[in-house]
XYZ file of C-alpha atoms in Angstrom:
680
model
C -86.995 -107.449 26.246
C -86.962 -110.483 23.653
C -84.478 -112.067 23.796
C -84.465 -113.705 20.181
C -82.730 -111.648 17.204
C -83.156 -111.842 13.584
C -79.858 -111.224 11.362
C -80.447 -108.315 8.469
C -78.419 -109.299 5.477
C -77.194 -106.534 3.662
C -75.762 -106.243 0.564
C -73.674 -104.077 -1.622
C -71.659 -101.347 -0.586
C -73.973 -101.508 2.503
C -71.484 -104.050 3.449
C -68.777 -101.313 4.504
C -70.507 -99.047 6.555
C -72.939 -100.876 8.980
C -71.313 -104.015 11.784
C -74.397 -106.238 11.825
C -78.432 -105.463 12.080
C -80.670 -107.212 13.960
C -84.100 -107.401 14.478
C -85.856 -108.506 17.543
C -89.525 -111.188 17.357
C -92.367 -110.442 19.202
C -94.374 -112.364 21.491
C -92.687 -115.188 19.950
C -93.517 -114.041 16.301
C -90.300 -114.070 13.947
C -90.862 -110.981 11.336
C -91.274 -110.782 7.720
C -88.330 -108.575 6.639
C -88.071 -106.898 3.018
C -84.847 -105.399 1.984
C -85.031 -103.180 -1.242
C -82.599 -100.522 -2.906
C -84.018 -97.794 -4.559
C -80.993 -95.936 -5.615
C -77.304 -96.037 -4.579
C -76.270 -95.367 -1.486
C -79.764 -96.121 -0.203
C -81.521 -99.104 1.782
C -84.984 -99.610 2.633
C -85.867 -102.340 5.220
C -89.732 -103.129 5.976
C -90.598 -105.260 8.785
C -93.658 -107.280 9.806
C -94.985 -108.534 12.247
C -98.420 -110.572 11.929
C -100.217 -111.018 15.477
C -102.914 -113.602 16.439
C -103.002 -111.950 20.101
C -102.393 -109.717 21.814
C -98.871 -109.499 23.051
C -97.303 -107.022 25.861
C -93.748 -106.609 25.672
C -91.363 -104.194 27.196
C -89.604 -103.922 23.717
C -88.940 -104.518 20.581
C -86.486 -102.933 18.222
C -83.458 -103.671 15.568
C -80.020 -101.982 16.171
C -77.925 -101.287 13.637
C -73.894 -101.016 14.539
C -72.127 -99.604 12.304
C -68.357 -101.196 10.778
C -66.581 -97.555 11.917
C -65.216 -96.142 15.057
C -67.552 -93.157 14.684
C -65.941 -89.262 14.949
C -69.449 -87.399 14.518
C -72.901 -88.641 16.169
C -76.337 -86.406 15.561
C -79.528 -86.971 16.499
C -82.910 -85.078 17.098
C -83.426 -85.860 20.649
C -80.585 -86.352 23.671
C -81.438 -89.930 25.724
C -78.313 -89.733 28.075
C -79.279 -92.828 29.908
C -80.038 -96.136 29.028
C -83.282 -95.556 30.191
C -84.154 -93.142 28.050
C -85.481 -93.550 24.403
C -85.998 -90.765 21.681
C -89.698 -90.686 21.555
C -91.622 -90.294 17.922
C -93.052 -86.653 19.297
C -89.041 -85.626 18.313
C -89.958 -86.731 15.152
C -89.725 -83.728 12.732
C -87.019 -84.572 10.824
C -86.292 -87.828 12.385
C -82.592 -89.499 11.285
C -79.357 -90.707 13.442
C -76.430 -89.992 11.736
C -73.079 -90.813 12.349
C -69.450 -90.452 9.807
C -66.139 -91.165 10.922
C -65.096 -88.307 8.969
C -64.901 -91.187 5.934
C -67.610 -92.997 5.605
C -71.361 -91.730 6.526
C -74.078 -93.701 7.979
C -77.846 -92.811 9.002
C -80.700 -94.097 10.118
C -83.919 -92.502 8.938
C -87.118 -93.836 10.186
C -90.245 -94.093 7.523
C -92.693 -91.791 8.850
C -95.250 -93.738 5.878
C -95.302 -96.327 7.823
C -95.460 -94.251 11.300
C -98.298 -92.583 9.947
C -100.941 -95.625 9.410
C -99.973 -96.648 12.702
C -101.890 -94.155 15.028
C -101.472 -91.660 17.939
C -100.069 -93.277 20.782
C -101.946 -91.513 23.001
C -102.673 -94.732 25.508
C -100.343 -95.023 28.147
C -99.793 -98.824 26.722
C -99.331 -98.173 23.327
C -96.524 -98.849 21.597
C -94.497 -96.160 20.225
C -91.929 -95.508 17.911
C -88.682 -94.480 19.597
C -85.264 -94.440 18.356
C -81.848 -94.120 20.541
C -77.791 -93.343 20.045
C -75.416 -95.040 21.973
C -71.779 -93.345 21.438
C -69.933 -95.785 24.139
C -71.551 -98.895 22.341
C -71.792 -97.695 19.134
C -75.008 -98.536 18.222
C -78.417 -96.840 16.685
C -81.758 -98.273 18.007
C -84.631 -97.742 16.439
C -88.428 -99.633 17.775
C -91.395 -99.455 20.090
C -91.688 -99.171 22.985
C -94.054 -97.075 25.759
C -92.923 -93.903 27.098
C -93.557 -91.639 29.503
C -92.419 -87.579 29.823
C -89.477 -86.801 32.629
C -87.738 -83.703 33.042
C -88.171 -80.904 30.934
C -88.439 -82.430 28.146
C -87.096 -86.087 28.169
C -88.967 -89.435 27.012
C -87.941 -92.690 28.965
C -88.530 -96.272 28.335
C -91.658 -97.867 30.388
C -93.089 -101.498 30.770
C -95.528 -103.842 29.195
C -96.464 -102.023 25.978
C -99.514 -103.707 24.372
C -98.861 -104.722 20.571
C -103.188 -105.108 19.958
C -103.725 -108.093 17.653
C -102.949 -107.876 13.811
C -99.980 -106.885 11.673
C -97.710 -104.345 13.387
C -95.523 -102.778 10.447
C -92.218 -101.262 10.395
C -89.869 -98.912 8.403
C -86.683 -97.198 7.999
C -83.819 -96.131 5.362
C -80.064 -96.574 5.654
C -78.297 -93.957 3.845
C -74.370 -94.672 3.042
C -71.711 -92.843 1.310
C -68.486 -91.048 1.015
C -68.907 -88.483 -0.252
C -66.777 -85.505 0.503
C -69.972 -82.875 0.776
C -72.003 -84.520 2.751
C -69.478 -85.492 5.530
C -68.639 -81.891 5.391
C -73.209 -81.118 5.624
C -74.171 -83.712 7.387
C -77.765 -83.041 6.622
C -77.775 -81.974 3.519
C -78.436 -85.379 1.689
C -81.255 -86.032 4.178
C -82.846 -82.595 4.120
C -83.614 -83.198 0.572
C -84.896 -86.186 0.750
C -87.283 -85.524 3.745
C -88.878 -82.117 1.537
C -88.313 -84.417 -2.019
C -90.503 -87.632 -0.189
C -92.789 -85.527 2.128
C -92.717 -82.064 2.904
C -92.773 -80.430 -0.869
C -96.255 -83.131 -1.576
C -98.154 -81.530 1.576
C -96.370 -77.858 0.305
C -98.565 -78.283 -3.027
C -101.493 -79.086 -1.263
C -101.347 -75.713 0.344
C -100.205 -76.672 4.152
C -99.318 -75.671 6.813
C -102.050 -72.832 6.093
C -103.574 -72.120 2.852
C -104.519 -68.572 1.588
C -103.732 -65.637 1.624
C -101.774 -64.385 5.275
C -102.775 -60.595 5.909
C -105.956 -61.433 7.185
C -104.171 -63.008 10.164
C -101.596 -59.868 10.061
C -105.325 -58.186 10.975
C -106.409 -60.429 13.500
C -103.603 -60.375 15.289
C -103.660 -56.380 15.219
C -107.350 -56.268 15.979
C -106.973 -58.577 18.714
C -104.093 -56.883 20.233
C -105.316 -53.396 19.658
C -108.994 -52.853 20.035
C -110.647 -56.377 21.422
C -107.732 -56.836 24.454
C -106.238 -53.393 24.182
C -107.013 -52.870 27.732
C -104.625 -55.221 28.719
C -102.248 -55.792 25.639
C -101.703 -52.141 24.753
C -99.978 -50.453 27.570
C -99.291 -46.183 27.343
C -97.571 -43.648 29.682
C -95.413 -41.415 30.122
C -92.008 -41.718 30.582
C -88.982 -38.914 31.022
C -91.882 -36.516 29.361
C -92.675 -38.268 26.315
C -95.720 -40.851 25.397
C -94.443 -44.317 24.994
C -96.200 -47.059 24.816
C -95.522 -50.594 23.558
C -98.066 -54.102 23.830
C -97.086 -55.461 27.109
C -95.073 -58.990 27.888
C -97.321 -61.285 28.322
C -101.125 -61.849 28.963
C -103.562 -65.039 29.705
C -106.557 -66.445 29.049
C -107.907 -64.599 32.595
C -107.951 -61.449 30.394
C -110.158 -62.245 27.851
C -113.476 -59.387 27.642
C -115.098 -62.739 27.900
C -113.936 -64.447 30.713
C -116.180 -65.242 33.639
C -113.978 -64.223 36.733
C -111.367 -61.940 37.441
C -108.291 -61.263 35.811
C -105.156 -62.375 37.273
C -101.267 -61.485 35.615
C -99.073 -64.357 34.854
C -95.881 -62.673 35.037
C -94.935 -58.643 35.828
C -96.438 -56.571 34.015
C -93.256 -55.603 31.491
C -92.306 -54.617 28.544
C -89.586 -56.280 27.213
C -86.618 -55.844 24.570
C -85.328 -58.944 24.531
C -83.585 -61.900 22.412
C -87.167 -63.473 21.924
C -89.616 -60.589 23.340
C -88.852 -57.834 21.357
C -91.554 -55.022 21.597
C -89.011 -53.071 18.960
C -89.290 -55.870 16.471
C -92.896 -55.910 16.379
C -93.208 -51.606 16.154
C -90.964 -53.054 12.567
C -94.411 -55.052 12.179
C -96.743 -52.064 13.192
C -94.906 -49.360 10.897
C -94.918 -51.540 7.884
C -98.621 -52.253 8.392
C -99.518 -48.604 7.971
C -97.197 -47.599 5.195
C -99.425 -50.665 3.991
C -103.022 -49.743 4.852
C -102.494 -46.158 4.715
C -103.743 -45.889 8.490
C -101.558 -43.604 10.349
C -102.802 -45.102 14.482
C -100.239 -47.595 13.288
C -97.386 -45.708 12.788
C -98.094 -43.570 14.931
C -98.232 -46.851 18.017
C -94.890 -47.845 15.993
C -93.039 -45.059 17.016
C -94.085 -44.595 20.766
C -92.946 -47.956 20.890
C -89.521 -46.702 19.165
C -89.558 -43.930 21.427
C -89.477 -46.628 24.442
C -86.477 -48.548 22.881
C -84.365 -45.257 23.064
C -85.423 -44.075 26.490
C -83.670 -46.952 27.922
C -81.092 -45.300 30.075
C -77.313 -45.776 29.395
C -74.409 -47.031 31.380
C -70.936 -48.078 31.538
C -70.567 -45.937 28.297
C -73.372 -47.421 25.896
C -74.922 -50.314 27.753
C -78.488 -50.492 28.750
C -81.786 -52.185 30.288
C -84.120 -54.683 28.116
C -87.006 -54.606 30.125
C -89.116 -51.831 31.710
C -91.215 -53.242 34.277
C -93.496 -52.794 37.320
C -94.296 -53.268 40.992
C -97.047 -56.222 41.567
C -99.175 -57.594 44.241
C -102.092 -59.984 45.320
C -105.067 -58.894 45.542
C -108.166 -60.806 47.068
C -111.484 -60.716 44.451
C -114.649 -61.835 45.013
C -112.696 -64.603 46.968
C -110.137 -65.357 45.153
C -106.188 -64.336 45.320
C -105.470 -62.631 41.931
C -101.914 -61.535 40.801
C -102.139 -57.903 39.478
C -99.363 -54.949 38.818
C -100.316 -51.801 40.807
C -99.223 -49.942 37.385
C -96.796 -47.547 35.765
C -96.546 -45.219 38.401
C -94.045 -47.877 39.969
C -92.568 -48.562 36.981
C -88.551 -49.742 36.715
C -85.539 -51.260 34.561
C -83.960 -54.074 34.594
C -83.103 -57.586 32.268
C -84.165 -60.836 31.571
C -85.078 -63.216 34.391
C -83.867 -65.932 32.054
C -80.882 -65.657 33.514
C -77.955 -68.170 34.838
C -77.801 -66.784 38.747
C -81.489 -66.706 39.496
C -81.874 -63.448 39.340
C -85.015 -61.249 38.922
C -85.999 -58.853 36.498
C -84.416 -55.993 38.943
C -81.444 -57.409 39.634
C -80.543 -59.571 36.399
C -77.018 -58.759 34.908
C -77.176 -57.243 31.748
C -77.126 -59.555 28.668
C -74.709 -58.498 25.575
C -77.526 -60.896 23.120
C -80.438 -58.403 24.182
C -78.278 -55.254 23.851
C -77.025 -56.271 20.286
C -80.352 -57.889 19.055
C -81.704 -54.371 20.254
C -79.031 -52.264 18.279
C -79.632 -54.016 15.334
C -82.966 -53.185 15.260
C -82.971 -49.665 14.817
C -79.796 -49.805 12.655
C -82.448 -51.804 10.900
C -85.312 -49.264 11.657
C -83.420 -45.770 10.292
C -82.096 -48.149 6.977
C -85.500 -49.427 5.772
C -88.072 -47.745 7.553
C -87.535 -43.838 8.038
C -84.409 -42.565 8.805
C -83.726 -41.729 12.259
C -80.346 -40.799 13.489
C -81.294 -41.480 17.050
C -80.960 -44.530 16.514
C -77.817 -44.984 15.011
C -75.664 -42.861 17.721
C -77.973 -45.255 19.926
C -76.501 -47.946 18.616
C -73.644 -47.012 17.680
C -72.447 -45.684 21.037
C -73.558 -49.589 22.366
C -70.848 -51.064 19.516
C -68.525 -48.997 20.724
C -68.527 -50.606 24.621
C -68.858 -53.363 23.166
C -65.478 -53.465 21.021
C -63.943 -52.909 24.294
C -65.038 -56.354 25.629
C -64.250 -58.681 22.638
C -61.762 -61.301 24.377
C -58.433 -62.382 22.503
C -60.101 -65.421 20.659
C -62.498 -62.751 19.504
C -66.158 -63.073 21.495
C -67.790 -60.844 23.356
C -69.491 -62.481 26.547
C -72.764 -63.403 27.544
C -73.629 -61.693 30.888
C -72.005 -58.831 31.956
C -72.247 -56.997 35.692
C -74.604 -54.063 35.516
C -72.525 -52.477 38.042
C -69.111 -52.974 37.357
C -69.467 -53.973 34.090
C -67.118 -56.867 33.352
C -68.198 -60.453 32.374
C -69.948 -62.541 34.477
C -68.013 -65.918 33.245
C -71.131 -67.228 32.044
C -70.951 -68.408 27.983
C -68.302 -66.106 27.496
C -67.146 -68.535 24.360
C -70.281 -69.137 23.131
C -72.506 -68.974 19.821
C -74.512 -65.618 21.378
C -71.044 -63.819 19.611
C -72.876 -64.176 16.233
C -75.375 -61.953 16.829
C -73.541 -59.672 17.635
C -70.965 -59.981 14.786
C -74.350 -59.285 12.326
C -74.789 -56.044 14.687
C -71.399 -54.793 13.901
C -71.470 -55.306 10.382
C -74.791 -53.924 9.353
C -72.810 -50.815 11.406
C -69.604 -51.095 9.840
C -71.947 -50.812 5.929
C -74.017 -48.106 8.118
C -71.128 -45.635 9.346
C -68.213 -46.983 6.949
C -65.769 -47.302 9.847
C -63.589 -50.790 8.861
C -63.136 -51.415 13.216
C -66.705 -52.686 13.436
C -66.393 -55.127 10.420
C -62.549 -56.324 11.691
C -64.375 -57.401 15.379
C -67.174 -59.078 13.295
C -64.998 -61.220 10.998
C -62.337 -62.260 14.407
C -65.421 -62.922 16.267
C -67.118 -64.986 13.654
C -63.757 -66.767 13.002
C -63.652 -68.194 16.454
C -67.615 -69.277 16.154
C -66.472 -71.154 13.243
C -63.619 -72.459 14.607
C -64.748 -73.897 18.096
C -68.170 -73.984 18.549
C -69.541 -74.712 14.120
C -67.745 -78.048 13.632
C -68.508 -80.309 17.076
C -72.285 -78.591 17.819
C -71.358 -76.879 21.050
C -75.011 -74.644 20.442
C -75.461 -73.451 23.735
C -77.155 -70.163 24.570
C -79.177 -68.784 26.946
C -82.625 -70.722 26.644
C -80.422 -73.783 26.112
C -80.162 -74.189 29.901
C -82.136 -71.267 31.329
C -85.449 -71.331 30.191
C -88.318 -73.634 30.966
C -85.947 -76.383 29.899
C -83.154 -76.459 32.925
C -82.751 -80.201 32.655
C -78.469 -80.748 31.856
C -76.738 -77.436 33.887
C -74.272 -79.721 34.582
C -73.467 -80.986 31.579
C -72.777 -76.643 30.684
C -69.640 -76.649 28.518
C -69.331 -80.632 27.435
C -70.985 -83.231 24.876
C -73.889 -85.660 27.136
C -71.532 -88.594 27.200
C -73.659 -91.099 25.824
C -75.174 -89.694 22.655
C -72.123 -88.008 21.877
C -73.898 -84.560 21.497
C -74.068 -81.273 23.649
C -77.293 -80.470 24.728
C -78.618 -77.497 21.696
C -80.629 -74.945 21.021
C -81.901 -73.855 16.897
C -81.337 -70.100 18.531
C -77.954 -69.867 18.287
C -77.624 -72.156 14.684
C -79.599 -69.136 13.816
C -77.948 -66.116 14.586
C -74.690 -67.661 13.418
C -76.381 -68.990 9.809
C -77.778 -65.239 9.351
C -73.792 -63.780 10.785
C -72.218 -66.545 7.899
C -73.926 -65.211 5.403
C -74.014 -61.579 6.357
C -69.794 -61.523 6.089
C -70.421 -63.717 2.361
C -72.020 -60.708 1.369
C -69.331 -58.061 2.602
C -66.186 -59.965 1.567
C -67.205 -62.477 -0.957
C -65.607 -65.477 0.798
C -67.178 -68.636 -0.414
C -65.740 -69.936 2.875
C -68.569 -68.581 4.798
C -71.467 -69.354 2.794
C -70.653 -72.848 3.076
C -69.975 -72.999 6.878
C -73.473 -70.953 6.986
C -75.390 -73.257 4.978
C -73.798 -76.272 7.006
C -75.605 -74.034 9.680
C -78.945 -73.676 8.413
C -79.112 -76.563 7.233
C -78.194 -78.079 11.150
C -81.237 -75.652 12.135
C -83.320 -77.615 9.573
C -83.418 -80.931 10.549
C -85.634 -79.119 13.649
C -88.279 -77.843 11.262
C -91.099 -80.454 10.725
C -90.834 -81.977 7.041
C -94.161 -83.657 7.769
C -97.492 -84.066 9.334
C -97.818 -86.513 11.943
C -101.045 -88.151 12.848
C -101.024 -87.384 16.439
C -99.738 -83.594 16.546
C -103.493 -81.766 16.550
C -102.952 -79.116 14.264
C -100.948 -78.222 11.126
C -97.079 -78.995 11.433
C -95.123 -78.316 8.044
C -92.615 -75.639 8.399
C -92.981 -75.034 11.790
C -90.291 -75.211 14.212
C -88.985 -77.450 17.081
C -86.419 -75.468 20.054
C -83.989 -77.674 21.140
C -83.052 -81.909 22.278
C -84.367 -81.563 25.660
C -87.734 -80.060 25.027
C -91.022 -80.571 23.396
C -92.897 -77.677 21.366
C -94.085 -77.680 17.812
C -94.947 -74.430 15.875
C -92.950 -72.174 17.875
C -92.199 -68.863 17.751
C -89.402 -68.322 16.368
C -90.145 -70.058 12.839
C -91.097 -66.055 11.767
C -87.900 -65.008 12.777
C -86.092 -67.873 10.918
C -88.419 -67.855 8.150
C -86.566 -65.162 6.392
C -83.180 -65.811 6.358
C -84.588 -69.246 4.577
C -85.733 -67.727 1.622
C -82.524 -65.874 1.558
C -80.096 -68.410 1.378
C -82.827 -69.965 -1.525
C -82.468 -66.821 -3.324
C -78.475 -66.313 -2.739
C -77.451 -69.982 -3.862
C -80.466 -70.165 -6.506
C -82.427 -73.486 -4.159
C -86.095 -73.884 -4.402
C -86.194 -76.445 -1.841
C -84.845 -72.909 1.033
C -87.277 -70.760 -0.332
C -90.024 -73.632 0.313
C -89.240 -74.294 3.643
C -88.826 -70.419 4.557
C -92.302 -69.708 3.328
C -93.671 -73.048 5.391
C -92.562 -71.794 8.160
C -93.772 -68.262 7.776
C -97.166 -69.947 7.301
C -96.752 -72.568 9.822
C -96.525 -68.720 12.369
C -100.092 -68.035 12.198
C -101.482 -72.291 12.322
C -102.092 -72.318 16.036
C -103.970 -68.392 16.247
C -107.751 -69.290 16.974
C -110.030 -67.385 14.069
C -112.287 -68.987 11.264
C -109.713 -69.411 9.123
C -108.115 -72.200 10.639
C -110.964 -73.957 11.645
C -109.842 -77.576 13.544
C -107.455 -75.329 15.735
C -110.542 -72.990 16.553
C -112.426 -75.983 17.825
C -109.824 -77.160 19.738
C -109.094 -73.697 21.204
C -113.471 -73.487 22.400
C -113.090 -77.411 23.758
C -110.030 -75.987 25.836
C -111.253 -72.794 27.043
C -115.089 -72.853 25.888
C -115.635 -68.892 26.595
C -113.886 -68.123 24.031
C -115.608 -65.928 20.845
C -115.599 -64.129 17.830
C -113.690 -61.108 20.357
C -111.053 -63.436 20.966
C -110.197 -63.775 17.205
C -105.897 -63.520 17.559
C -105.320 -65.177 19.961
C -102.030 -67.580 20.242
C -100.138 -69.489 21.933
C -96.440 -69.539 21.446
C -95.519 -72.775 20.682
C -97.862 -77.048 20.847
C -96.812 -80.078 22.391
C -94.462 -78.376 24.568
C -95.018 -80.900 27.585
C -94.090 -83.729 25.525
C -97.526 -84.988 24.557
C -100.219 -84.309 22.188
C -103.964 -85.563 22.703
C -106.437 -86.084 19.867
C -109.149 -85.054 23.026
C -109.160 -82.021 25.473
C -105.912 -81.028 24.149
C -103.950 -78.547 26.258
C -103.588 -75.795 23.957
C -102.090 -73.076 26.101
C -103.241 -70.240 28.293
C -101.046 -67.266 26.818
C -100.204 -64.961 24.755
C -97.500 -63.498 24.151
C -97.734 -60.876 21.070
C -93.994 -60.298 20.998
C -93.563 -63.840 20.386
C -96.299 -65.013 18.987
C -99.354 -63.229 16.770
C -97.371 -59.954 16.656
C -94.027 -61.869 15.761
C -96.219 -63.556 12.960
C -97.269 -60.816 11.709
C -93.567 -58.929 11.565
C -92.137 -61.546 10.222
C -95.369 -61.492 7.476
C -95.223 -57.512 6.764
C -91.583 -58.118 6.711
C -90.665 -60.584 4.022
C -93.799 -59.302 1.837
C -91.742 -55.874 1.714
C -88.527 -57.956 0.572
C -90.004 -61.103 -1.500
C -93.028 -59.999 -2.734
C -96.065 -61.332 -1.382
C -96.526 -63.843 -4.935
C -93.240 -65.708 -3.117
C -95.040 -65.860 0.821
C -98.531 -66.957 -1.371
C -95.940 -70.212 -3.148
C -96.510 -68.518 -6.811
C -92.388 -68.051 -7.412
């Protein structure tokens, strides 16, 4: 670290917010610092350092020490030790935010300056970073070399090479005492990001331009024709013809792959919070109505029949996964993983659980059952009347009510034999999804007991989860990013934040909008907007030069992982637009449309020419028979590359191209094609 530090002096109101602001020298060169004030409560700091030779320095930074003791802190990523940083890879809407209930201070990197800095792809390249040290009360922005550790955290590396020439760095400071900005600490910054960077890109047609229906057509052509032998699974169950897309397929299952295929995971069909075949069936049904082609409705109904075939247990509970036995076989000298076929099927639940249990042994997940039951009600209300769906969902809801605890929560997992809570996430924001289910069931049946249980649950989440940002759900700890499980139920001390996943922010924002619409209580709408805005801080509001696919509107996942353009954006998009309609806010409408359009940005097809080139560089055997193939996200490992980019190797139809198609068709029906084209 540089031994020489420059004091940066601020004028006016900032003296009440900033105790000190210092800036390092770089290689013995004093920085040139200019401070301007674009508007009240905003300062812009521009830093230039002319280097007449290359400089190696471990770290260069600015440090902001607030003039108050914060009671609230937010950052886009976790940096749990002094050796960790928040790397530029996590800069979707980057900010460091603190407040004490009266004064709020935020540091926002100047993304224009970052865009000029290059991609930082070399191992010793200085990369932009931020850091939030809660015990020391220091907010940092700077430059250093970094690497990726765990999944996915970033650590400092020594010896960053600052190349001869002018180093430019900049950031904004936001300061306010407005009560609304304390109550919702993200709203003013989101508006700034969108106005400054997001809206101009949106107006240019980012992230993808033109009509979206061709992408939908490609998704269905891929799944049900070109890759149909691998994707579409059809079999008889209890005397009924059922079917659904396989949970996951990989590049070895391409009709063009020059070798034997090997299945990545168990051949199975899921009705789970991520991977929902019933959600995909909604899209197929709508596509059949739109095109007049009966084949899509026929397949949608086979998926529906499979969902209704899930055997009930303990009253109205039911499993989320139907799977087949697997085996290893040797083909042409290669060991390949293959299914033994649907004659070996068994029912179970998601293996993404806290107990390390596989599909067959896993406990029942309330979240998965509530989501499936909600989709059943929506099918009945929106697509085609089917009282069996209502009966199935209602029987489940009656069992669910028996699990509600005294505080109002529904548990996370229940034992598959005793049907008692398993003791993990029993008071979590996963409860919010059950709120939405119960409100829709109450509206459909007229039974107030469902609504009363929903409001009790919602009030518990509002009182205990929302204020402290305790966004802990199954994905937070039991997906690919399992770091931090020892922090379950408490914030990471150094950052003053919980490990957070945006999935539970979405469920809560959705449930609060439903509560507002059913009661008219403004408090529900206000808190719902706060949750939505926290969610939107994980949405890309610009196009970084080091992310080599279109990013505007795409979503990350959590504050300890690396995804860009994650498939969840096709689920989130409708809710964002719905808030825009409810509040009359164009920014939300545009962000929702951008999210929907970003849902197709990773698809392998001619419409995405640059992305198509990258796919073919990664997998040279791909051709027109693979159009529609699409990875669930990009940059998951925390690094990207301008060449030989790791684009991914699998597609999950129900959490990828099929999910994107469903999201588009649902929004098209609800809001109209003009909105999705950015014309209204």
